[in-house]
PDB file of C-alpha atoms in Angstrom:
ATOM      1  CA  UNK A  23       0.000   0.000   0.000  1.00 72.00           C
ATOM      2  CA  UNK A  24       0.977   3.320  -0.967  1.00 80.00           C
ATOM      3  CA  UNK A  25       2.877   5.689   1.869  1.00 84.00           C
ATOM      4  CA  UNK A  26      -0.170   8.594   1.968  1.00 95.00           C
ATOM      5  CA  UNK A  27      -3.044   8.727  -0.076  1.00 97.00           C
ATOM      6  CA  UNK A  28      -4.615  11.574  -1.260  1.00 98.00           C
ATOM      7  CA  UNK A  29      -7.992  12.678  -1.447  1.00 98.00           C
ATOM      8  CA  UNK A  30      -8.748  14.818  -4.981  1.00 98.00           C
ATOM      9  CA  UNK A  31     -12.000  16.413  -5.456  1.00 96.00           C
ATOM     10  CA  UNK A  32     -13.607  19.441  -7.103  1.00 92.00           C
ATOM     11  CA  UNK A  33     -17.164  19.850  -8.234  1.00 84.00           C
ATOM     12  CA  UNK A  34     -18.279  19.280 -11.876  1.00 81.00           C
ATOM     13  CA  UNK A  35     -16.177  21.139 -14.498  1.00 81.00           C
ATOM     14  CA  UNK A  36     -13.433  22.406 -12.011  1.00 86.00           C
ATOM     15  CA  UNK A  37     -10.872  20.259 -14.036  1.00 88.00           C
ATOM     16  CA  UNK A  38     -10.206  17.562 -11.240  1.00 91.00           C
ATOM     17  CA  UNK A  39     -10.019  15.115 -14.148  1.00 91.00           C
ATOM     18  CA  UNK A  40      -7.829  16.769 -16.035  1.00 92.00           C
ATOM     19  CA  UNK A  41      -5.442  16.821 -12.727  1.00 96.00           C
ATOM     20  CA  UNK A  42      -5.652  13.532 -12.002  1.00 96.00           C
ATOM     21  CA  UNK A  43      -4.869  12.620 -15.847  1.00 95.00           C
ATOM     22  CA  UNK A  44      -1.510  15.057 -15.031  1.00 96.00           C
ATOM     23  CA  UNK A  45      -0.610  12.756 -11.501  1.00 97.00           C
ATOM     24  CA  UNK A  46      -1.355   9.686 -13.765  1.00 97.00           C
ATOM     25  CA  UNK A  47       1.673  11.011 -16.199  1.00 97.00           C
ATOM     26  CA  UNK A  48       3.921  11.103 -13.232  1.00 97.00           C
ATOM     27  CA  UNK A  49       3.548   7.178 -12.384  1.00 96.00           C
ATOM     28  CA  UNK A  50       0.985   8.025  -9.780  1.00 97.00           C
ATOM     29  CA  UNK A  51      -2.031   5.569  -8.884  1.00 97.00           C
ATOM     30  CA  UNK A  52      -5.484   6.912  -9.062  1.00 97.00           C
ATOM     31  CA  UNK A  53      -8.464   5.354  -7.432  1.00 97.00           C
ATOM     32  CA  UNK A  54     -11.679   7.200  -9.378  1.00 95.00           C
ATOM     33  CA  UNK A  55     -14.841   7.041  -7.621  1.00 93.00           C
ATOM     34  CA  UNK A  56     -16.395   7.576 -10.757  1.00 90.00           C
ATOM     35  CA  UNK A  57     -14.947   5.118 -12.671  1.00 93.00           C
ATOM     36  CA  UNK A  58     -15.309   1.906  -9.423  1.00 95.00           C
ATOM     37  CA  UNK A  59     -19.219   3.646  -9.410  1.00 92.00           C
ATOM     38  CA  UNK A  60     -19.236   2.723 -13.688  1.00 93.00           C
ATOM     39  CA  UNK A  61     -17.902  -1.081 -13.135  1.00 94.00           C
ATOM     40  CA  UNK A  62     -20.253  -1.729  -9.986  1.00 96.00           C
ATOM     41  CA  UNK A  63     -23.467  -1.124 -12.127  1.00 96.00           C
ATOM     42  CA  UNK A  64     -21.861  -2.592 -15.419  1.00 94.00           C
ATOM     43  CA  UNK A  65     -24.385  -4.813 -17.407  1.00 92.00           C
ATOM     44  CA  UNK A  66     -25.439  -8.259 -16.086  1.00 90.00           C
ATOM     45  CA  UNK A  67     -24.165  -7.048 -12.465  1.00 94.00           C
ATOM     46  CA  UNK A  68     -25.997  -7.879  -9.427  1.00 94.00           C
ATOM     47  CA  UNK A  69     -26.091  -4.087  -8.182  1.00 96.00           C
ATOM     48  CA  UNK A  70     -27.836  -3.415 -11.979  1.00 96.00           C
ATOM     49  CA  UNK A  71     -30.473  -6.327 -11.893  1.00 95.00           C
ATOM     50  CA  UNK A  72     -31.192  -4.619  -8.374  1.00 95.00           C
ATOM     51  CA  UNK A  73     -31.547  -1.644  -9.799  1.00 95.00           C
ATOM     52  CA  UNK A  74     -33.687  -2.755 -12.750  1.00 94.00           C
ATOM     53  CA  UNK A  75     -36.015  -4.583 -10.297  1.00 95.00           C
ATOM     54  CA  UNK A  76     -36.816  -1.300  -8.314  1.00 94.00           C
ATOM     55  CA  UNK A  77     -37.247   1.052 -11.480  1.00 92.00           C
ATOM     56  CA  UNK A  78     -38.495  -1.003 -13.815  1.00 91.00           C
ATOM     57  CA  UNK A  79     -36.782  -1.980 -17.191  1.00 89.00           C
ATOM     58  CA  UNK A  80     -37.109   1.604 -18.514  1.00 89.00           C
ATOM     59  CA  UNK A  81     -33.522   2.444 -17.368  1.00 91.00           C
ATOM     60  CA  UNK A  82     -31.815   0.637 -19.058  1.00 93.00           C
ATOM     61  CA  UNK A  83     -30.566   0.824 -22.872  1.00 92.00           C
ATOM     62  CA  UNK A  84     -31.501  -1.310 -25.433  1.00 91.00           C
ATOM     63  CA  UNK A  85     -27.966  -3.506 -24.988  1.00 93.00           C
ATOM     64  CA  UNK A  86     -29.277  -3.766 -21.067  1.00 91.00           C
ATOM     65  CA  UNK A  87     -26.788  -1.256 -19.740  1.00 93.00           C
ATOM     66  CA  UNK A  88     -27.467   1.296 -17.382  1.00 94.00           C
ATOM     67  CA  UNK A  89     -29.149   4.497 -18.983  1.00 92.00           C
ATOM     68  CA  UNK A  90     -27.140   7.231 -17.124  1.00 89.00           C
ATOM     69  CA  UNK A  91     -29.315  10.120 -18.058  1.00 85.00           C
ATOM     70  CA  UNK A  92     -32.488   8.561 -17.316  1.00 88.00           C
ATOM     71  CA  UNK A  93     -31.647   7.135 -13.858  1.00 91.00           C
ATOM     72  CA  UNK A  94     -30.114  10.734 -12.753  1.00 84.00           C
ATOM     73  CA  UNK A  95     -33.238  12.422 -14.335  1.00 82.00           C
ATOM     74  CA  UNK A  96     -35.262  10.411 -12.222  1.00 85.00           C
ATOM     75  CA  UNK A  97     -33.169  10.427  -8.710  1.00 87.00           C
ATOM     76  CA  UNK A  98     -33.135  14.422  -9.188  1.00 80.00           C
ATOM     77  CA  UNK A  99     -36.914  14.401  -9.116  1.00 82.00           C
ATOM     78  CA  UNK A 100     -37.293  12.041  -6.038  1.00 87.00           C
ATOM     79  CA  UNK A 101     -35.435  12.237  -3.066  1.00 88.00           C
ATOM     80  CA  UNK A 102     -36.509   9.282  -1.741  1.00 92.00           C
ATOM     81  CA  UNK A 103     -35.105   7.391  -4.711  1.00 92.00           C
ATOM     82  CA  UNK A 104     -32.249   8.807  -4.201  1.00 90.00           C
ATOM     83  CA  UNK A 105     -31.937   7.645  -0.819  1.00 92.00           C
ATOM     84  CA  UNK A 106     -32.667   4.090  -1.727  1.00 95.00           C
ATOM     85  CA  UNK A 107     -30.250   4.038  -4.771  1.00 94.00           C
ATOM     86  CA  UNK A 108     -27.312   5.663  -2.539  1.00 91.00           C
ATOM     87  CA  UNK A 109     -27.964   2.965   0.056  1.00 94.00           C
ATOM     88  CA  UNK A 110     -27.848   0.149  -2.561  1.00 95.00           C
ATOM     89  CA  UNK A 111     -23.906   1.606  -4.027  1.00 93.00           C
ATOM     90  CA  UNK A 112     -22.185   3.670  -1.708  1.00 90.00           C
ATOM     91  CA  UNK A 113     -21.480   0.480   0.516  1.00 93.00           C
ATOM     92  CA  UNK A 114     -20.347  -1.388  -2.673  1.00 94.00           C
ATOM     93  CA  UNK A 115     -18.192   1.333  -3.970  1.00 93.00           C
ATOM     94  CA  UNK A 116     -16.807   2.040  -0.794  1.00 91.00           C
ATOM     95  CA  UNK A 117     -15.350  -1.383  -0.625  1.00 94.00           C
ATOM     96  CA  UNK A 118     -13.852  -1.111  -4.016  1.00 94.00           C
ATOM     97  CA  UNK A 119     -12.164   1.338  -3.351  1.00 94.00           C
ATOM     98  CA  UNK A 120     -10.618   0.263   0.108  1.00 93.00           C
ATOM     99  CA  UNK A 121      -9.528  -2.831  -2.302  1.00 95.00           C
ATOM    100  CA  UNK A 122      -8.023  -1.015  -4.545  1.00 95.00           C
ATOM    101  CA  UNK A 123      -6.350   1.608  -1.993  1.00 94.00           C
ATOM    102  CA  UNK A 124      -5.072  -1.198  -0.379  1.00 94.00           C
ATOM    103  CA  UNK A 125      -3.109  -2.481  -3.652  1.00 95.00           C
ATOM    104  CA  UNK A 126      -1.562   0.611  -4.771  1.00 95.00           C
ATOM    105  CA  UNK A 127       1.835   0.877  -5.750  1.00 94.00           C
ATOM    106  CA  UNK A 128       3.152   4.380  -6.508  1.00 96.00           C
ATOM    107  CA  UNK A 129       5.082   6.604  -3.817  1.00 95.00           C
ATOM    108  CA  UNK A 130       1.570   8.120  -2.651  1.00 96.00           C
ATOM    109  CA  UNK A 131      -1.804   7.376  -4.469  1.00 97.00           C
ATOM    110  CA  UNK A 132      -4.555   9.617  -5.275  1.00 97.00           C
ATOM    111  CA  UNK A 133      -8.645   8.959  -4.406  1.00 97.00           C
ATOM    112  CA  UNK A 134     -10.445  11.269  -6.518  1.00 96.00           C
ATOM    113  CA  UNK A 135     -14.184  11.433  -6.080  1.00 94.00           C
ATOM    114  CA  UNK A 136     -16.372  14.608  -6.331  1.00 90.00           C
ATOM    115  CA  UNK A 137     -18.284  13.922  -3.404  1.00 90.00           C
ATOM    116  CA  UNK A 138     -15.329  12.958  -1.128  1.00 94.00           C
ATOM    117  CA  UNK A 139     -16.655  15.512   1.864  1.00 95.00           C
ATOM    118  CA  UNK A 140     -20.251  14.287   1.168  1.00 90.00           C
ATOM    119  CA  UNK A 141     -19.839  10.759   1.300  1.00 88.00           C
ATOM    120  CA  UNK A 142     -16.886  10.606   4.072  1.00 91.00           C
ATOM    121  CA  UNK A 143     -14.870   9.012   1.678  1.00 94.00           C
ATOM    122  CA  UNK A 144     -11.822  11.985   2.744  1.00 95.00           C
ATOM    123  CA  UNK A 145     -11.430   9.564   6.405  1.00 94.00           C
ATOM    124  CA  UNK A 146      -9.772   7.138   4.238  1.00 95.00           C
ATOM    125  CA  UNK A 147      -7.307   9.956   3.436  1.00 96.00           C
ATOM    126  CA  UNK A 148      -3.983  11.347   4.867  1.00 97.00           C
ATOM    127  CA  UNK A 149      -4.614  14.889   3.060  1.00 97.00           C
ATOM    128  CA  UNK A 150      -7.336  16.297   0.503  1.00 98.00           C
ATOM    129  CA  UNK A 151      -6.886  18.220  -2.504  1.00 98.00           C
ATOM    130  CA  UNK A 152      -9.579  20.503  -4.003  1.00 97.00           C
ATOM    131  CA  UNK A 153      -9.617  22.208  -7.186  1.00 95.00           C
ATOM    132  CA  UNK A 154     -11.914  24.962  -6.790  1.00 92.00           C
ATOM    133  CA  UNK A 155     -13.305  27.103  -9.544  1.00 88.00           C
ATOM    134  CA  UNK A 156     -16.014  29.717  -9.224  1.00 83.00           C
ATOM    135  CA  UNK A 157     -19.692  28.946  -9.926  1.00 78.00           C
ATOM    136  CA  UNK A 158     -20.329  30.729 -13.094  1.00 76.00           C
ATOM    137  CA  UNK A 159     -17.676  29.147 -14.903  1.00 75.00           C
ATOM    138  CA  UNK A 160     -18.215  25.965 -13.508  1.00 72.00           C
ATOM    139  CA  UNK A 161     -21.649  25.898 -15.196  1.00 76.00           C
ATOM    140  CA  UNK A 162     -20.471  27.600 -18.865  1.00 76.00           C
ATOM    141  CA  UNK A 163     -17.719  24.901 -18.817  1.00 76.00           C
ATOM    142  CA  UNK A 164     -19.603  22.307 -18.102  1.00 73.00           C
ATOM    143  CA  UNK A 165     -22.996  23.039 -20.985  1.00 70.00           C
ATOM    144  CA  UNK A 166     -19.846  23.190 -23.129  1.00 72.00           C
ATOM    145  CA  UNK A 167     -18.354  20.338 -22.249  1.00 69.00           C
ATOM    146  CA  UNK A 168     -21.160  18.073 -21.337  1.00 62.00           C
ATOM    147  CA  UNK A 169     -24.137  19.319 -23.777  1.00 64.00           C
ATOM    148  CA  UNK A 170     -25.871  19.737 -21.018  1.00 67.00           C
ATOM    149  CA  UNK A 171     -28.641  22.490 -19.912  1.00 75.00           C
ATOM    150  CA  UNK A 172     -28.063  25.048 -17.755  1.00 77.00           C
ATOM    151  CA  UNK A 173     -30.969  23.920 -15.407  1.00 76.00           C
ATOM    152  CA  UNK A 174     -29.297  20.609 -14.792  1.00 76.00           C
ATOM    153  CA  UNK A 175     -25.963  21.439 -14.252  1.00 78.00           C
ATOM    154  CA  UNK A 176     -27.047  23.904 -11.491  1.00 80.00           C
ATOM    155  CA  UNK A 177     -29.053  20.902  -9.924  1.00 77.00           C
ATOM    156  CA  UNK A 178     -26.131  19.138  -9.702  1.00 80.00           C
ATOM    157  CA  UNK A 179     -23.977  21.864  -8.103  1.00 77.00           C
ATOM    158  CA  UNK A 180     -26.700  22.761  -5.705  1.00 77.00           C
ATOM    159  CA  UNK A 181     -26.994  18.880  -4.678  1.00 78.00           C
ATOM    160  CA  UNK A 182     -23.219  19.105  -3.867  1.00 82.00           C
ATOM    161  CA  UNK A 183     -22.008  20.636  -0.482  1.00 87.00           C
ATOM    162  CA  UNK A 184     -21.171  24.649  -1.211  1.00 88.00           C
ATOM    163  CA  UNK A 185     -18.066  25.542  -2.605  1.00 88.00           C
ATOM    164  CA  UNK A 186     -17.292  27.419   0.530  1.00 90.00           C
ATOM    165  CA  UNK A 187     -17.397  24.921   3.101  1.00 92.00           C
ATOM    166  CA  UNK A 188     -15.536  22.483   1.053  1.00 93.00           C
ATOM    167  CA  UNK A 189     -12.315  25.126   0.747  1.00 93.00           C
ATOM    168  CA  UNK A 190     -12.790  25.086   4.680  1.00 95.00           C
ATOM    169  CA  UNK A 191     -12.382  21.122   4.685  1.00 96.00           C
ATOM    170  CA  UNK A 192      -9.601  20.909   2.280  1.00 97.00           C
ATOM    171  CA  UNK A 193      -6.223  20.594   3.397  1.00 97.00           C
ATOM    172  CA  UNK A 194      -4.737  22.002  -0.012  1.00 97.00           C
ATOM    173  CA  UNK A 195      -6.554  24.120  -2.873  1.00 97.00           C
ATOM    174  CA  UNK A 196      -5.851  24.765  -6.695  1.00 96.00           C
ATOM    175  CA  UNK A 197      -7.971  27.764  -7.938  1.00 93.00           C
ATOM    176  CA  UNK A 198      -8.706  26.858 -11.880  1.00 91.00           C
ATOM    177  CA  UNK A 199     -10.882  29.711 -12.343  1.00 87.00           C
ATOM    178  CA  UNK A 200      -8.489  31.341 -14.482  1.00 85.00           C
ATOM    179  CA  UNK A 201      -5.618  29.115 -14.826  1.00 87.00           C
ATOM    180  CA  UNK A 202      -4.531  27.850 -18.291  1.00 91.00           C
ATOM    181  CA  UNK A 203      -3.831  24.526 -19.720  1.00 92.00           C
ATOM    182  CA  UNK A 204      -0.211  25.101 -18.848  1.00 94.00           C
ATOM    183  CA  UNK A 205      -0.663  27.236 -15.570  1.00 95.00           C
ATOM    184  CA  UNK A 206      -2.977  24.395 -13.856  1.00 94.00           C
ATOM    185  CA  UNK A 207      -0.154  21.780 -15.382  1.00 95.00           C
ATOM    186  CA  UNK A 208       2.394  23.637 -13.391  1.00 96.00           C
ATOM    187  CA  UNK A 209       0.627  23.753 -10.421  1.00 96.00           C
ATOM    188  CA  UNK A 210      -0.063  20.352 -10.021  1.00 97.00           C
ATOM    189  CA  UNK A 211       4.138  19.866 -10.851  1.00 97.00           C
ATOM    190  CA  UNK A 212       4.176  21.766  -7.640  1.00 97.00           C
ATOM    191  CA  UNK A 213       1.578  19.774  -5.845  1.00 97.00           C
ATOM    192  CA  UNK A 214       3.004  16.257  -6.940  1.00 98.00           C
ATOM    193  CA  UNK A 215       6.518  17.028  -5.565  1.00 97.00           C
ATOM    194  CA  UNK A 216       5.192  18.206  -2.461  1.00 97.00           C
ATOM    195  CA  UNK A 217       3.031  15.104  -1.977  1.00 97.00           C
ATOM    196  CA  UNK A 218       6.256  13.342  -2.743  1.00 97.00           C
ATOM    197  CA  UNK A 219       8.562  14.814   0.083  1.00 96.00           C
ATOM    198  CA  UNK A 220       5.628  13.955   2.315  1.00 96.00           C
ATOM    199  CA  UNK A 221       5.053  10.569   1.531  1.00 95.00           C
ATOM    200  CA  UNK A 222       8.896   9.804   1.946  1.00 92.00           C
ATOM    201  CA  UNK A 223       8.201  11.361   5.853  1.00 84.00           C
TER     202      UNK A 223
END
């Protein structure tokens, strides 16, 4: 097991993938709650028949996968869906990612999940990282980027704990409000090699 682990989150369109993609270059491991979430409800798995059972076969895709857009349509609407969906995967992705946290190999290794305050997935770290970015862009960026609407990405962020109590939580901040390609690449040079002299301690 990795030295220290690291806990990287920022809300949608603050560019925490693209940092994560830059501490993957350097030989680091990353753990993405996103990605464990993806292979839990893959087609023919037990959490996705579960799911299919409760909702009916309406959400899922014509090659019985999971319909993404349909199922967070739906959750956004009802609370209490969301509740029971949450309590069906959070325990399953949690132990993923302890599994895989436990296997890591690089100097330090990074967790990166956007809801790493909300679901108290940052008491499995040593130190958190967020990459902040203010509100209005975080919505342009992400209608660009997404093809979403307005509407829903502001559901989203308002589902999310506020941007200012997660810059109180964080142990260490990147602003990408204004940062370019290069700038937030340097940054996170900085970052990595401070992580490193840590881990080494």
């Amino acid at each position: 097991m990795a030295a220290l682990v690291i806990g990287l989150t920022g809300g949608i369109g603050s560019g925490k993938t693209t940092v994560s993609d830059q501490l993957a270059q350097y030989g680091i491991d990353i753990i993405d709650a996103d990605i464990v979430a993806r292979e839990i409800v893959a087609k023919g798995s037990d959490a996705l028949n579960k799911i299919e059972a409760h909702f009916g076969h309406s959400i899922l895709n014509k090659d019985k996968s999971l319909n993404r857009s349909a199922l967070r349509s739906l959750i956004f609407q009802h609370e209490d869906e969301k509740q029971w969906l949450n309590s069906l995967l959070h325990p399953l992705i949690r132990q993923q990612l302890l599994d895989k946290l436990a296997a890591a190999q690089s100097e330090y290794v990074v967790l990166s999940a956007p809801l790493l305050f909300e679901n108290g997935l940052d008491k499995y770290t040593d130190r958190t990282l967020l990459i902040d970015i203010e509100q209005d862009a975080q919505i342009s960026r992400s209608v660009k980027r997404d093809n979403s609407n307005e509407t829903q990405i502001r559901a989203i962020i308002n589902s999310q704990m506020p941007r200012t109590e997660k810059c109180l939580l964080a142990d260490d901040i990147i602003s990408n409000t204004s940062l370019t390609f290069s700038q937030l690449n340097e940054k996170v040079q900085e970052i990595h090699l401070k992580y490193l002299e840590l881990a080494k301690n």
